[in-house]
mmCIF file of C-alpha atoms in Angstrom:
data_model
loop_
_atom_site.group_PDB
_atom_site.id
_atom_site.type_symbol
_atom_site.label_atom_id
_atom_site.label_comp_id
_atom_site.label_asym_id
_atom_site.label_seq_id
_atom_site.Cartn_x
_atom_site.Cartn_y
_atom_site.Cartn_z
ATOM 1 C CA MET A 1 44.192 157.685 128.950
ATOM 2 C CA ASP A 2 41.872 156.102 126.546
ATOM 3 C CA ILE A 3 38.134 156.286 127.752
ATOM 4 C CA GLN A 4 36.087 153.469 126.212
ATOM 5 C CA THR A 5 32.878 154.821 124.710
ATOM 6 C CA LYS A 6 31.423 151.303 124.048
ATOM 7 C CA PRO A 7 31.792 147.888 125.593
ATOM 8 C CA ARG A 8 34.445 145.523 124.283
ATOM 9 C CA GLY A 9 33.883 141.938 124.368
ATOM 10 C CA CYS A 10 30.949 139.771 124.869
ATOM 11 C CA THR A 11 28.926 140.700 128.009
ATOM 12 C CA SER A 12 27.543 137.244 128.315
ATOM 13 C CA PHE A 13 31.144 135.723 128.147
ATOM 14 C CA LYS A 14 32.297 138.111 130.885
ATOM 15 C CA VAL A 15 29.273 137.548 133.249
ATOM 16 C CA ARG A 16 29.761 133.799 132.727
ATOM 17 C CA GLN A 17 33.421 134.047 133.793
ATOM 18 C CA LEU A 18 32.377 135.973 136.926
ATOM 19 C CA MET A 19 29.758 133.356 137.608
ATOM 20 C CA ARG A 20 32.161 130.491 137.336
ATOM 21 C CA ARG A 21 34.587 132.215 139.732
ATOM 22 C CA LEU A 22 31.765 133.000 142.294
ATOM 23 C CA SER A 23 30.501 129.520 142.038
ATOM 24 C CA THR A 24 33.896 128.074 142.751
ATOM 25 C CA HIS A 25 34.183 130.391 145.682
ATOM 26 C CA TYR A 26 30.894 129.624 147.237
ATOM 27 C CA ASP A 27 31.039 125.860 146.389
ATOM 28 C CA ALA A 28 34.494 125.571 148.153
ATOM 29 C CA GLU A 29 33.088 126.891 151.443
ATOM 30 C CA VAL A 30 29.405 125.353 151.055
ATOM 31 C CA SER A 31 30.605 121.930 150.054
ATOM 32 C CA LYS A 32 32.084 121.661 153.817
ATOM 33 C CA SER A 33 28.447 120.937 154.895
ATOM 34 C CA GLY A 34 28.080 118.220 152.363
ATOM 35 C CA LEU A 35 25.792 120.328 149.969
ATOM 36 C CA LYS A 36 26.289 121.939 146.700
ATOM 37 C CA THR A 37 25.602 125.616 146.639
ATOM 38 C CA THR A 38 22.576 124.995 144.297
ATOM 39 C CA GLN A 39 21.248 122.418 147.079
ATOM 40 C CA TYR A 40 21.682 124.954 149.758
ATOM 41 C CA SER A 41 19.877 127.590 147.701
ATOM 42 C CA LEU A 42 16.868 125.049 147.036
ATOM 43 C CA LEU A 43 16.780 124.292 150.933
ATOM 44 C CA SER A 44 16.723 128.020 151.598
ATOM 45 C CA GLN A 45 13.904 128.536 149.092
ATOM 46 C CA VAL A 46 11.898 125.548 150.719
ATOM 47 C CA LYS A 47 12.578 126.968 154.240
ATOM 48 C CA ARG A 48 11.434 130.467 153.166
ATOM 49 C CA LEU A 49 8.112 129.308 151.446
ATOM 50 C CA GLY A 50 7.610 126.452 153.935
ATOM 51 C CA PRO A 51 5.296 123.800 152.883
ATOM 52 C CA VAL A 52 5.015 124.573 149.267
ATOM 53 C CA ARG A 53 3.672 123.086 145.886
ATOM 54 C CA PRO A 54 6.615 122.141 143.777
ATOM 55 C CA VAL A 55 4.895 124.057 140.811
ATOM 56 C CA ASP A 56 4.895 127.228 142.899
ATOM 57 C CA LEU A 57 8.542 126.516 143.975
ATOM 58 C CA ALA A 58 9.544 126.010 140.483
ATOM 59 C CA GLY A 59 8.001 129.361 139.508
ATOM 60 C CA GLU A 60 9.670 131.163 142.226
ATOM 61 C CA LEU A 61 13.098 129.590 141.163
ATOM 62 C CA LYS A 62 12.369 130.329 137.528
ATOM 63 C CA MET A 63 12.869 126.638 136.554
ATOM 64 C CA THR A 64 10.910 123.944 134.956
ATOM 65 C CA ALA A 65 8.927 121.453 137.074
ATOM 66 C CA SER A 66 11.163 118.640 135.704
ATOM 67 C CA THR A 67 14.350 120.519 136.632
ATOM 68 C CA LEU A 68 13.004 120.979 140.018
ATOM 69 C CA SER A 69 12.099 117.425 140.498
ATOM 70 C CA ARG A 70 15.664 116.326 139.481
ATOM 71 C CA ASN A 71 17.046 118.805 142.017
ATOM 72 C CA LEU A 72 14.863 117.815 144.978
ATOM 73 C CA GLN A 73 15.379 114.153 144.500
ATOM 74 C CA PRO A 74 18.779 113.819 146.227
ATOM 75 C CA LEU A 75 17.523 116.159 149.055
ATOM 76 C CA ILE A 76 14.367 114.034 149.511
ATOM 77 C CA ALA A 77 16.591 110.840 149.421
ATOM 78 C CA ALA A 78 18.815 112.470 152.125
ATOM 79 C CA GLY A 79 15.810 112.991 154.197
ATOM 80 C CA TRP A 80 16.319 116.695 154.282
ATOM 81 C CA ILE A 81 12.928 117.426 152.248
ATOM 82 C CA VAL A 82 9.778 115.580 152.385
ATOM 83 C CA GLN A 83 6.840 115.326 150.074
ATOM 84 C CA SER A 84 3.356 115.248 151.632
ATOM 85 C CA ALA A 85 -0.154 115.214 150.381
ATOM 86 C CA GLY A 86 -1.525 118.727 149.487
ATOM 87 C CA ALA A 87 -5.050 120.106 149.479
ATOM 88 C CA ASP A 88 -6.490 117.453 147.029
ATOM 89 C CA ALA A 89 -5.348 114.110 145.924
ATOM 90 C CA ARG A 90 -3.444 115.554 142.885
ATOM 91 C CA SER A 91 -1.215 117.924 144.721
ATOM 92 C CA LEU A 92 1.845 117.419 146.744
ATOM 93 C CA LEU A 93 3.789 119.829 149.095
ATOM 94 C CA VAL A 94 7.336 119.813 149.884
ATOM 95 C CA ALA A 95 8.910 121.006 153.217
ATOM 96 C CA LEU A 96 12.113 120.680 155.067
ATOM 97 C CA THR A 97 12.353 118.041 157.755
ATOM 98 C CA PRO A 98 13.937 118.623 161.087
ATOM 99 C CA GLU A 99 17.217 117.043 159.526
ATOM 100 C CA GLY A 100 16.851 119.413 156.570
ATOM 101 C CA GLU A 101 16.538 122.306 158.834
ATOM 102 C CA ALA A 102 19.718 121.363 160.565
ATOM 103 C CA LYS A 103 21.469 120.791 157.356
ATOM 104 C CA TRP A 104 20.390 124.182 156.205
ATOM 105 C CA ARG A 105 21.833 125.791 159.310
ATOM 106 C CA GLU A 106 25.208 124.048 158.868
ATOM 107 C CA ALA A 107 25.268 124.945 155.154
ATOM 108 C CA GLN A 108 24.081 128.726 156.027
ATOM 109 C CA HIS A 109 27.106 128.974 158.413
ATOM 110 C CA HIS A 110 29.368 128.011 155.636
ATOM 111 C CA TRP A 111 27.583 130.281 153.019
ATOM 112 C CA LYS A 112 28.010 133.247 155.439
ATOM 113 C CA THR A 113 31.732 132.466 155.711
ATOM 114 C CA ALA A 114 32.006 132.526 151.806
ATOM 115 C CA GLN A 115 30.164 135.732 151.797
ATOM 116 C CA GLN A 116 32.381 137.379 154.358
ATOM 117 C CA LYS A 117 35.574 136.188 152.345
ATOM 118 C CA LEU A 118 34.048 137.555 149.066
ATOM 119 C CA ASN A 119 33.520 140.918 150.998
ATOM 120 C CA ALA A 120 37.110 140.925 152.080
ATOM 121 C CA LEU A 121 38.462 139.973 148.653
ATOM 122 C CA LEU A 122 36.476 142.464 146.631
ATOM 123 C CA GLY A 123 35.689 145.094 149.387
ATOM 124 C CA VAL A 124 32.267 145.839 150.876
ATOM 125 C CA GLU A 125 31.683 148.974 148.541
ATOM 126 C CA ARG A 126 32.331 146.715 145.549
ATOM 127 C CA VAL A 127 30.051 144.041 146.563
ATOM 128 C CA LEU A 128 27.194 146.568 147.336
ATOM 129 C CA ALA A 129 27.963 148.177 143.941
ATOM 130 C CA LEU A 130 27.722 144.915 142.137
ATOM 131 C CA HIS A 131 24.535 143.928 143.948
ATOM 132 C CA GLN A 132 23.015 147.277 142.867
ATOM 133 C CA LEU A 133 24.196 146.887 139.275
ATOM 134 C CA ILE A 134 22.698 143.251 139.183
ATOM 135 C CA ASP A 135 19.386 144.274 140.610
ATOM 136 C CA GLU A 136 19.107 147.293 138.275
ATOM 137 C CA SER A 137 20.153 145.024 135.245
ATOM 138 C CA LEU A 138 17.731 142.240 136.338
ATOM 139 C CA GLU A 139 14.730 144.899 136.495
ATOM 140 C CA LEU A 140 15.739 146.370 133.011
ATOM 141 C CA LEU A 141 15.877 142.876 131.579
ATOM 142 C CA GLY A 142 12.564 141.908 133.099
ATOM 143 C CA ALA A 143 13.271 139.857 135.960
ATOM 144 C CA ASP A 144 10.743 140.199 138.694
ATOM 145 C CA ASP A 145 12.847 138.857 141.588
ATOM 146 C CA ALA A 146 16.497 140.243 142.171
ATOM 147 C CA ALA A 147 16.351 139.831 146.021
ATOM 148 C CA ASP A 148 18.943 137.901 147.661
ATOM 149 C CA LEU A 149 17.892 134.453 148.323
ATOM 150 C CA HIS A 150 19.932 133.855 151.285
ATOM 151 C CA ASP A 151 18.972 136.868 153.862
#
C-alpha cells in the first residue's frame, strides 16, 4: 500500500468541489421553502443578532457592506426583513418581521432535513470529524468564528 507523504492536487480545488456538492445538497432541500441556502443563513444571522446595524451584520458575516446590502434587498422586498431607524439619524437597524420569522422556521425545517440526509449519507462520525477539521483549519488560518450558524 502506497502511503502518501504529501498532499497531491490542489487543496483549494478539492474544497471547492466539496462546497459545490454540499451547496447543491442543501439548496435542493432548503429551496422547498422558497429560499436559497444563503438567504436562509442570512435570516438565521438576523434572527440570532436581532435588531442589528447592517455594518455589524456585515462584520459578523465577513462580507462587505455592499454585498450585504445586495443580499438583504430581496429579503426586505419579500417583507421578511425590515429596516428601521437606529440610535441616530445616520444609522439603520435590520430585524426579522413576523413573516420573516415564519419563513425562517419553514426553511429551518428543510435545513434540518438536509443535515439529517447528509449525516446519513456520510455517517455522523465523518460529519463530526469534518466539522472538527474545518474548525481547526479555520483557527489555524486566522478565522475567528468557526461556529455553526444554524444551531
